[in-house]
PDB file of C-alpha atoms in Angstrom:
ATOM      1  CA  MET A   1     -93.200  49.042  37.918  1.00  0.00           C
ATOM      2  CA  PRO A   2     -90.468  46.509  38.183  1.00  0.00           C
ATOM      3  CA  SER A   3     -89.534  45.159  41.562  1.00  0.00           C
ATOM      4  CA  ASN A   4     -86.947  46.898  43.526  1.00  0.00           C
ATOM      5  CA  LYS A   5     -85.020  43.463  43.603  1.00  0.00           C
ATOM      6  CA  ARG A   6     -85.017  43.259  39.662  1.00  0.00           C
ATOM      7  CA  ILE A   7     -83.741  46.856  39.508  1.00  0.00           C
ATOM      8  CA  ALA A   8     -81.072  46.166  42.038  1.00  0.00           C
ATOM      9  CA  ASP A   9     -80.044  42.948  40.270  1.00  0.00           C
ATOM     10  CA  TRP A  10     -79.662  44.855  37.045  1.00  0.00           C
ATOM     11  CA  ALA A  11     -77.291  47.181  38.741  1.00  0.00           C
ATOM     12  CA  ARG A  12     -75.401  44.547  40.358  1.00  0.00           C
ATOM     13  CA  ASN A  13     -74.811  42.666  37.081  1.00  0.00           C
ATOM     14  CA  ILE A  14     -73.242  45.778  35.543  1.00  0.00           C
ATOM     15  CA  LEU A  15     -70.711  45.622  38.324  1.00  0.00           C
ATOM     16  CA  TYR A  16     -70.149  41.925  37.828  1.00  0.00           C
ATOM     17  CA  LEU A  17     -69.292  42.736  34.150  1.00  0.00           C
ATOM     18  CA  LEU A  18     -67.166  45.639  35.180  1.00  0.00           C
ATOM     19  CA  PHE A  19     -65.259  43.987  37.868  1.00  0.00           C
ATOM     20  CA  PRO A  20     -64.295  40.311  37.246  1.00  0.00           C
ATOM     21  CA  GLU A  21     -63.374  40.379  40.888  1.00  0.00           C
ATOM     22  CA  ARG A  22     -67.004  40.336  41.904  1.00  0.00           C
ATOM     23  CA  ASN A  23     -68.046  37.964  39.171  1.00  0.00           C
ATOM     24  CA  THR A  24     -68.456  34.285  39.993  1.00  0.00           C
ATOM     25  CA  THR A  25     -69.788  33.449  36.614  1.00  0.00           C
ATOM     26  CA  GLY A  26     -66.586  33.390  34.773  1.00  0.00           C
ATOM     27  CA  ILE A  27     -67.018  35.325  31.436  1.00  0.00           C
ATOM     28  CA  LYS A  28     -64.075  33.831  29.357  1.00  0.00           C
ATOM     29  CA  SER A  29     -64.009  35.926  26.088  1.00  0.00           C
ATOM     30  CA  VAL A  30     -64.536  39.395  24.644  1.00  0.00           C
ATOM     31  CA  THR A  31     -67.436  38.145  22.592  1.00  0.00           C
ATOM     32  CA  GLN A  32     -69.201  36.796  25.837  1.00  0.00           C
ATOM     33  CA  LEU A  33     -68.641  40.106  27.485  1.00  0.00           C
ATOM     34  CA  GLU A  34     -70.105  41.870  24.651  1.00  0.00           C
ATOM     35  CA  GLU A  35     -73.082  39.811  24.493  1.00  0.00           C
ATOM     36  CA  SER A  36     -73.602  40.251  28.304  1.00  0.00           C
ATOM     37  CA  PHE A  37     -73.653  44.088  28.001  1.00  0.00           C
ATOM     38  CA  GLN A  38     -76.029  43.781  25.020  1.00  0.00           C
ATOM     39  CA  LEU A  39     -78.296  41.783  27.146  1.00  0.00           C
ATOM     40  CA  SER A  40     -77.856  44.145  30.198  1.00  0.00           C
ATOM     41  CA  GLU A  41     -78.831  47.384  27.826  1.00  0.00           C
ATOM     42  CA  ALA A  42     -81.957  45.355  26.575  1.00  0.00           C
ATOM     43  CA  GLU A  43     -82.916  44.794  30.251  1.00  0.00           C
ATOM     44  CA  LEU A  44     -82.628  48.667  31.017  1.00  0.00           C
ATOM     45  CA  TYR A  45     -84.768  49.569  28.124  1.00  0.00           C
ATOM     46  CA  GLU A  46     -87.483  47.068  29.166  1.00  0.00           C
ATOM     47  CA  LEU A  47     -87.096  48.269  32.967  1.00  0.00           C
ATOM     48  CA  LEU A  48     -87.588  51.932  31.503  1.00  0.00           C
ATOM     49  CA  LEU A  49     -90.749  50.892  29.392  1.00  0.00           C
ATOM     50  CA  LYS A  50     -92.344  49.163  32.474  1.00  0.00           C
ATOM     51  CA  THR A  51     -91.644  52.515  34.572  1.00  0.00           C
ATOM     52  CA  LYS A  52     -94.920  54.193  33.783  1.00  0.00           C
ATOM     53  CA  ALA A  53     -93.716  57.581  35.445  1.00  0.00           C
ATOM     54  CA  CYS A  54     -91.369  57.804  32.517  1.00  0.00           C
ATOM     55  CA  SER A  55     -94.089  57.388  29.835  1.00  0.00           C
ATOM     56  CA  GLU A  56     -92.910  60.296  27.782  1.00  0.00           C
ATOM     57  CA  CYS A  57     -89.034  59.320  27.986  1.00  0.00           C
ATOM     58  CA  ASN A  58     -87.121  58.230  24.895  1.00  0.00           C
ATOM     59  CA  ASN A  59     -86.367  54.836  26.451  1.00  0.00           C
ATOM     60  CA  ALA A  60     -84.203  53.615  23.705  1.00  0.00           C
ATOM     61  CA  LEU A  61     -82.063  56.730  23.570  1.00  0.00           C
ATOM     62  CA  ILE A  62     -81.738  56.764  27.404  1.00  0.00           C
ATOM     63  CA  ALA A  63     -80.466  53.106  27.383  1.00  0.00           C
ATOM     64  CA  ASP A  64     -78.044  53.867  24.445  1.00  0.00           C
ATOM     65  CA  THR A  65     -76.623  56.965  26.011  1.00  0.00           C
ATOM     66  CA  PHE A  66     -76.338  55.258  29.488  1.00  0.00           C
ATOM     67  CA  TYR A  67     -74.279  52.262  27.884  1.00  0.00           C
ATOM     68  CA  LYS A  68     -72.156  54.647  25.875  1.00  0.00           C
ATOM     69  CA  ARG A  69     -71.162  56.284  29.188  1.00  0.00           C
ATOM     70  CA  ILE A  70     -70.071  53.000  30.792  1.00  0.00           C
ATOM     71  CA  PRO A  71     -66.248  53.319  30.074  1.00  0.00           C
ATOM     72  CA  GLU A  72     -66.097  56.836  31.591  1.00  0.00           C
ATOM     73  CA  LEU A  73     -68.201  55.554  34.664  1.00  0.00           C
ATOM     74  CA  TYR A  74     -65.666  52.615  34.947  1.00  0.00           C
ATOM     75  CA  ARG A  75     -62.751  54.893  34.863  1.00  0.00           C
ATOM     76  CA  ILE A  76     -64.242  57.128  37.678  1.00  0.00           C
ATOM     77  CA  MET A  77     -65.016  53.911  39.808  1.00  0.00           C
ATOM     78  CA  LEU A  78     -61.309  52.950  39.555  1.00  0.00           C
ATOM     79  CA  THR A  79     -60.141  56.285  40.699  1.00  0.00           C
ATOM     80  CA  ASP A  80     -62.658  55.795  43.830  1.00  0.00           C
ATOM     81  CA  ALA A  81     -60.869  52.333  44.361  1.00  0.00           C
ATOM     82  CA  GLN A  82     -57.527  53.987  43.964  1.00  0.00           C
ATOM     83  CA  ALA A  83     -58.260  56.636  46.648  1.00  0.00           C
ATOM     84  CA  ILE A  84     -59.178  54.005  49.155  1.00  0.00           C
ATOM     85  CA  MET A  85     -56.129  52.069  48.464  1.00  0.00           C
ATOM     86  CA  ASP A  86     -53.931  55.134  48.747  1.00  0.00           C
ATOM     87  CA  GLY A  87     -55.790  56.293  51.871  1.00  0.00           C
ATOM     88  CA  ASP A  88     -56.540  53.294  53.862  1.00  0.00           C
ATOM     89  CA  PRO A  89     -53.535  51.414  55.600  1.00  0.00           C
ATOM     90  CA  ALA A  90     -55.785  48.218  55.843  1.00  0.00           C
ATOM     91  CA  ALA A  91     -56.289  47.861  52.143  1.00  0.00           C
ATOM     92  CA  ASN A  92     -53.887  45.409  50.857  1.00  0.00           C
ATOM     93  CA  SER A  93     -54.934  45.496  47.229  1.00  0.00           C
ATOM     94  CA  ILE A  94     -57.312  47.002  44.750  1.00  0.00           C
ATOM     95  CA  ARG A  95     -59.037  43.472  44.219  1.00  0.00           C
ATOM     96  CA  GLU A  96     -59.735  43.615  48.003  1.00  0.00           C
ATOM     97  CA  ILE A  97     -61.535  46.878  47.639  1.00  0.00           C
ATOM     98  CA  ILE A  98     -63.523  45.972  44.867  1.00  0.00           C
ATOM     99  CA  ARG A  99     -64.616  42.674  46.188  1.00  0.00           C
ATOM    100  CA  THR A 100     -65.040  43.582  50.017  1.00  0.00           C
ATOM    101  CA  TYR A 101     -65.454  47.387  50.662  1.00  0.00           C
ATOM    102  CA  PRO A 102     -68.946  48.639  51.245  1.00  0.00           C
ATOM    103  CA  GLY A 103     -67.619  52.104  50.657  1.00  0.00           C
ATOM    104  CA  PHE A 104     -66.607  51.288  47.230  1.00  0.00           C
ATOM    105  CA  THR A 105     -69.863  49.360  46.600  1.00  0.00           C
ATOM    106  CA  ALA A 106     -72.081  52.299  47.715  1.00  0.00           C
ATOM    107  CA  ILE A 107     -70.044  54.737  45.575  1.00  0.00           C
ATOM    108  CA  CYS A 108     -70.290  52.566  42.345  1.00  0.00           C
ATOM    109  CA  ILE A 109     -74.144  52.144  42.537  1.00  0.00           C
ATOM    110  CA  TYR A 110     -74.356  55.916  43.201  1.00  0.00           C
ATOM    111  CA  ARG A 111     -72.370  56.574  39.954  1.00  0.00           C
ATOM    112  CA  LEU A 112     -74.721  54.370  38.261  1.00  0.00           C
ATOM    113  CA  ALA A 113     -77.732  55.869  39.643  1.00  0.00           C
ATOM    114  CA  HIS A 114     -76.348  59.455  39.310  1.00  0.00           C
ATOM    115  CA  GLU A 115     -76.127  58.628  35.451  1.00  0.00           C
ATOM    116  CA  LEU A 116     -79.787  57.679  35.193  1.00  0.00           C
ATOM    117  CA  PHE A 117     -80.683  60.822  37.378  1.00  0.00           C
ATOM    118  CA  ASN A 118     -78.920  63.171  34.836  1.00  0.00           C
ATOM    119  CA  LEU A 119     -80.937  61.485  31.941  1.00  0.00           C
ATOM    120  CA  GLY A 120     -84.179  62.184  33.647  1.00  0.00           C
ATOM    121  CA  VAL A 121     -85.056  58.776  34.555  1.00  0.00           C
ATOM    122  CA  PRO A 122     -87.564  58.605  37.674  1.00  0.00           C
ATOM    123  CA  LEU A 123     -87.589  56.274  40.513  1.00  0.00           C
ATOM    124  CA  LEU A 124     -84.857  53.963  39.255  1.00  0.00           C
ATOM    125  CA  PRO A 125     -82.071  56.034  40.586  1.00  0.00           C
ATOM    126  CA  ARG A 126     -83.410  56.438  44.059  1.00  0.00           C
ATOM    127  CA  ILE A 127     -84.215  52.743  44.162  1.00  0.00           C
ATOM    128  CA  LEU A 128     -80.694  51.969  43.583  1.00  0.00           C
ATOM    129  CA  THR A 129     -79.322  54.294  46.147  1.00  0.00           C
ATOM    130  CA  GLU A 130     -81.605  53.065  48.717  1.00  0.00           C
ATOM    131  CA  TYR A 131     -80.695  49.607  47.706  1.00  0.00           C
ATOM    132  CA  ALA A 132     -76.906  50.462  48.331  1.00  0.00           C
ATOM    133  CA  HIS A 133     -78.085  52.282  51.693  1.00  0.00           C
ATOM    134  CA  SER A 134     -79.809  48.931  52.884  1.00  0.00           C
ATOM    135  CA  LYS A 135     -76.610  47.057  52.183  1.00  0.00           C
ATOM    136  CA  THR A 136     -73.809  49.271  53.426  1.00  0.00           C
ATOM    137  CA  GLY A 137     -75.501  51.826  55.731  1.00  0.00           C
ATOM    138  CA  ILE A 138     -74.104  54.514  53.250  1.00  0.00           C
ATOM    139  CA  ASP A 139     -77.097  57.018  52.131  1.00  0.00           C
ATOM    140  CA  ILE A 140     -76.036  58.932  49.067  1.00  0.00           C
ATOM    141  CA  HIS A 141     -78.801  60.653  47.156  1.00  0.00           C
ATOM    142  CA  PRO A 142     -78.525  60.085  43.389  1.00  0.00           C
ATOM    143  CA  GLY A 143     -78.709  63.944  42.658  1.00  0.00           C
ATOM    144  CA  ALA A 144     -75.675  64.745  44.515  1.00  0.00           C
ATOM    145  CA  GLN A 145     -72.589  65.647  42.316  1.00  0.00           C
ATOM    146  CA  ILE A 146     -69.500  63.944  43.345  1.00  0.00           C
ATOM    147  CA  ASP A 147     -66.147  64.348  41.411  1.00  0.00           C
ATOM    148  CA  GLU A 148     -63.517  61.467  41.052  1.00  0.00           C
ATOM    149  CA  TYR A 149     -61.332  59.847  43.723  1.00  0.00           C
ATOM    150  CA  LEU A 150     -63.884  59.710  46.533  1.00  0.00           C
ATOM    151  CA  TYR A 151     -62.653  57.978  49.626  1.00  0.00           C
ATOM    152  CA  ILE A 152     -65.325  56.848  52.135  1.00  0.00           C
ATOM    153  CA  ASP A 153     -63.534  54.709  54.893  1.00  0.00           C
ATOM    154  CA  HIS A 154     -66.138  52.472  56.959  1.00  0.00           C
ATOM    155  CA  GLY A 155     -68.948  54.600  55.982  1.00  0.00           C
ATOM    156  CA  THR A 156     -71.732  53.376  58.063  1.00  0.00           C
ATOM    157  CA  GLY A 157     -74.167  56.241  58.920  1.00  0.00           C
ATOM    158  CA  LEU A 158     -72.736  58.533  56.233  1.00  0.00           C
ATOM    159  CA  VAL A 159     -75.437  60.593  54.560  1.00  0.00           C
ATOM    160  CA  ILE A 160     -74.868  62.813  51.321  1.00  0.00           C
ATOM    161  CA  GLY A 161     -77.892  65.089  50.270  1.00  0.00           C
ATOM    162  CA  GLU A 162     -79.242  65.740  47.109  1.00  0.00           C
ATOM    163  CA  THR A 163     -77.960  69.067  46.357  1.00  0.00           C
ATOM    164  CA  CYS A 164     -74.349  68.376  47.737  1.00  0.00           C
ATOM    165  CA  ILE A 165     -71.440  69.118  45.584  1.00  0.00           C
ATOM    166  CA  ILE A 166     -68.117  67.277  46.447  1.00  0.00           C
ATOM    167  CA  GLY A 167     -64.722  67.831  44.711  1.00  0.00           C
ATOM    168  CA  LYS A 168     -61.797  65.667  43.910  1.00  0.00           C
ATOM    169  CA  HIS A 169     -59.966  63.580  46.541  1.00  0.00           C
ATOM    170  CA  VAL A 170     -62.301  64.059  49.219  1.00  0.00           C
ATOM    171  CA  LYS A 171     -62.087  61.760  52.346  1.00  0.00           C
ATOM    172  CA  LEU A 172     -65.268  60.807  54.389  1.00  0.00           C
ATOM    173  CA  TYR A 173     -65.484  58.868  57.532  1.00  0.00           C
ATOM    174  CA  GLN A 174     -68.377  56.983  59.069  1.00  0.00           C
ATOM    175  CA  GLY A 175     -71.344  59.148  60.553  1.00  0.00           C
ATOM    176  CA  VAL A 176     -70.703  62.238  58.479  1.00  0.00           C
ATOM    177  CA  THR A 177     -73.811  64.109  57.582  1.00  0.00           C
ATOM    178  CA  LEU A 178     -73.863  66.443  54.666  1.00  0.00           C
ATOM    179  CA  GLY A 179     -77.241  67.810  55.029  1.00  0.00           C
ATOM    180  CA  ALA A 180     -79.632  70.724  54.768  1.00  0.00           C
ATOM    181  CA  LEU A 181     -80.284  73.328  57.501  1.00  0.00           C
ATOM    182  CA  SER A 182     -84.085  73.432  56.544  1.00  0.00           C
ATOM    183  CA  VAL A 183     -86.187  70.552  55.167  1.00  0.00           C
ATOM    184  CA  ASP A 184     -89.054  72.738  54.080  1.00  0.00           C
ATOM    185  CA  LYS A 185     -90.914  71.592  50.884  1.00  0.00           C
ATOM    186  CA  ILE A 186     -90.652  74.903  49.411  1.00  0.00           C
ATOM    187  CA  LEU A 187     -86.719  74.428  49.176  1.00  0.00           C
ATOM    188  CA  ALA A 188     -87.075  71.499  46.768  1.00  0.00           C
ATOM    189  CA  GLY A 189     -84.757  72.045  43.882  1.00  0.00           C
ATOM    190  CA  VAL A 190     -82.850  74.826  45.672  1.00  0.00           C
ATOM    191  CA  GLN A 191     -79.257  74.458  46.632  1.00  0.00           C
ATOM    192  CA  ARG A 192     -79.551  73.384  50.299  1.00  0.00           C
ATOM    193  CA  HIS A 193     -76.427  71.158  50.989  1.00  0.00           C
ATOM    194  CA  PRO A 194     -73.016  71.991  51.445  1.00  0.00           C
ATOM    195  CA  ILE A 195     -70.207  72.320  48.965  1.00  0.00           C
ATOM    196  CA  ILE A 196     -67.069  70.282  49.735  1.00  0.00           C
ATOM    197  CA  GLU A 197     -64.067  71.533  47.568  1.00  0.00           C
ATOM    198  CA  ASP A 198     -60.952  69.544  46.586  1.00  0.00           C
ATOM    199  CA  HIS A 199     -58.759  67.494  49.037  1.00  0.00           C
ATOM    200  CA  VAL A 200     -61.036  68.010  52.126  1.00  0.00           C
ATOM    201  CA  ILE A 201     -60.952  65.510  54.974  1.00  0.00           C
ATOM    202  CA  ILE A 202     -64.051  65.271  57.157  1.00  0.00           C
ATOM    203  CA  TYR A 203     -63.675  62.888  59.951  1.00  0.00           C
ATOM    204  CA  ALA A 204     -66.131  60.625  61.911  1.00  0.00           C
ATOM    205  CA  GLY A 205     -69.430  62.178  63.206  1.00  0.00           C
ATOM    206  CA  ALA A 206     -69.031  65.683  61.725  1.00  0.00           C
ATOM    207  CA  THR A 207     -72.273  67.394  60.568  1.00  0.00           C
ATOM    208  CA  ILE A 208     -72.076  70.077  57.808  1.00  0.00           C
ATOM    209  CA  LEU A 209     -75.492  71.668  57.003  1.00  0.00           C
ATOM    210  CA  GLY A 210     -76.723  74.233  54.639  1.00  0.00           C
ATOM    211  CA  GLY A 211     -76.709  75.327  50.989  1.00  0.00           C
ATOM    212  CA  ASN A 212     -74.505  78.417  51.635  1.00  0.00           C
ATOM    213  CA  THR A 213     -71.973  76.363  53.660  1.00  0.00           C
ATOM    214  CA  THR A 214     -68.692  75.721  51.588  1.00  0.00           C
ATOM    215  CA  VAL A 215     -65.600  73.824  52.954  1.00  0.00           C
ATOM    216  CA  GLY A 216     -62.789  75.338  51.171  1.00  0.00           C
ATOM    217  CA  HIS A 217     -59.874  72.915  49.479  1.00  0.00           C
ATOM    218  CA  HIS A 218     -57.346  71.372  51.501  1.00  0.00           C
ATOM    219  CA  SER A 219     -59.257  71.766  54.884  1.00  0.00           C
ATOM    220  CA  ILE A 220     -59.685  69.193  57.742  1.00  0.00           C
ATOM    221  CA  ILE A 221     -63.199  68.968  59.637  1.00  0.00           C
ATOM    222  CA  GLY A 222     -62.444  66.981  62.782  1.00  0.00           C
ATOM    223  CA  GLY A 223     -64.795  64.462  64.373  1.00  0.00           C
ATOM    224  CA  ASN A 224     -68.199  65.469  65.722  1.00  0.00           C
ATOM    225  CA  VAL A 225     -67.751  69.184  64.460  1.00  0.00           C
ATOM    226  CA  TRP A 226     -71.089  70.835  63.894  1.00  0.00           C
ATOM    227  CA  LEU A 227     -70.625  73.346  60.929  1.00  0.00           C
ATOM    228  CA  THR A 228     -73.292  75.528  59.540  1.00  0.00           C
ATOM    229  CA  SER A 229     -70.917  78.331  58.058  1.00  0.00           C
ATOM    230  CA  SER A 230     -68.160  78.303  55.373  1.00  0.00           C
ATOM    231  CA  VAL A 231     -64.654  77.202  56.061  1.00  0.00           C
ATOM    232  CA  GLU A 232     -61.646  79.043  54.129  1.00  0.00           C
ATOM    233  CA  PRO A 233     -59.189  76.878  52.223  1.00  0.00           C
ATOM    234  CA  TYR A 234     -56.349  75.280  54.146  1.00  0.00           C
ATOM    235  CA  THR A 235     -58.480  75.578  57.486  1.00  0.00           C
ATOM    236  CA  THR A 236     -58.741  72.940  60.177  1.00  0.00           C
ATOM    237  CA  VAL A 237     -61.822  72.729  62.347  1.00  0.00           C
ATOM    238  CA  TYR A 238     -62.067  70.643  65.576  1.00  0.00           C
ATOM    239  CA  HIS A 239     -64.239  69.940  68.326  1.00  0.00           C
ATOM    240  CA  GLN A 240     -63.057  70.306  71.913  1.00  0.00           C
ATOM    241  CA  PRO A 241     -64.368  67.733  74.017  1.00  0.00           C
ATOM    242  CA  ASN A 242     -65.231  68.501  77.758  1.00  0.00           C
ATOM    243  CA  SER A 243     -64.676  64.830  79.281  1.00  0.00           C
ATOM    244  CA  LYS A 244     -64.400  64.123  82.706  1.00  0.00           C
ATOM    245  CA  PHE A 245     -62.327  61.139  83.991  1.00  0.00           C
ATOM    246  CA  ILE A 246     -63.480  59.844  87.691  1.00  0.00           C
ATOM    247  CA  ASP A 247     -61.384  57.293  89.554  1.00  0.00           C
ATOM    248  CA  THR A 248     -63.592  54.324  90.188  1.00  0.00           C
ATOM    249  CA  LYS A 249     -61.094  51.897  91.579  1.00  0.00           C
ATOM    250  CA  PRO A 250     -62.478  49.916  94.696  1.00  0.00           C
ATOM    251  CA  ILE A 251     -61.190  51.344  98.020  1.00  0.00           C
ATOM    252  CA  SER A 252     -59.041  48.586  99.674  1.00  0.00           C
TER     253      SER A 252
END
């Protein structure tokens, strides 16, 4: 099995090729770019050959299919960057988002990993998303189904489970958990994570659990909400804090 570092370096190199903003090597021609992608595809083929858990896979077909999907993956990644640009007042440019935003990095790595996951590749998808997790604090399982225009703001502590389904134009803040009500092993392969429909906003610290839990489109889930039941479209759910204020000024 190739090292985790080499697998992560392969994925990072794809992002360098797709986004010149991240690339310090300075590719200067279409021919050079084409040759770099050919080398990248050959490296994926080699990685697959060395992944013994995939001994029955058609590795050449997997590598070819994956790279034919790169233009569509690139298009979707750009929608994610645009979602951040449209939603974050602190974002000054798409270039800044591509170069510096951890949420964008985590989404891109997830998109690559998810494509490999869909092609039946073992181990590599999870290695990639765990690499992104270690670098950004954002934990997205490669099996999750996430549509375009995903906006992750800050993102530290964000968890998206394996069977989670997320629609278009969804905004997620730091500390959000989209998890399972139960982690029994017999539930492997069963829908156990929530469904988040289009144009939903989920604020920091919210926890949404369960495969039968659907958050309807255009809903808002406030910070620190604990949710285990479905929410109708156009609903706002918020947590009422019970805070106490004590005057601690010294007595003169």
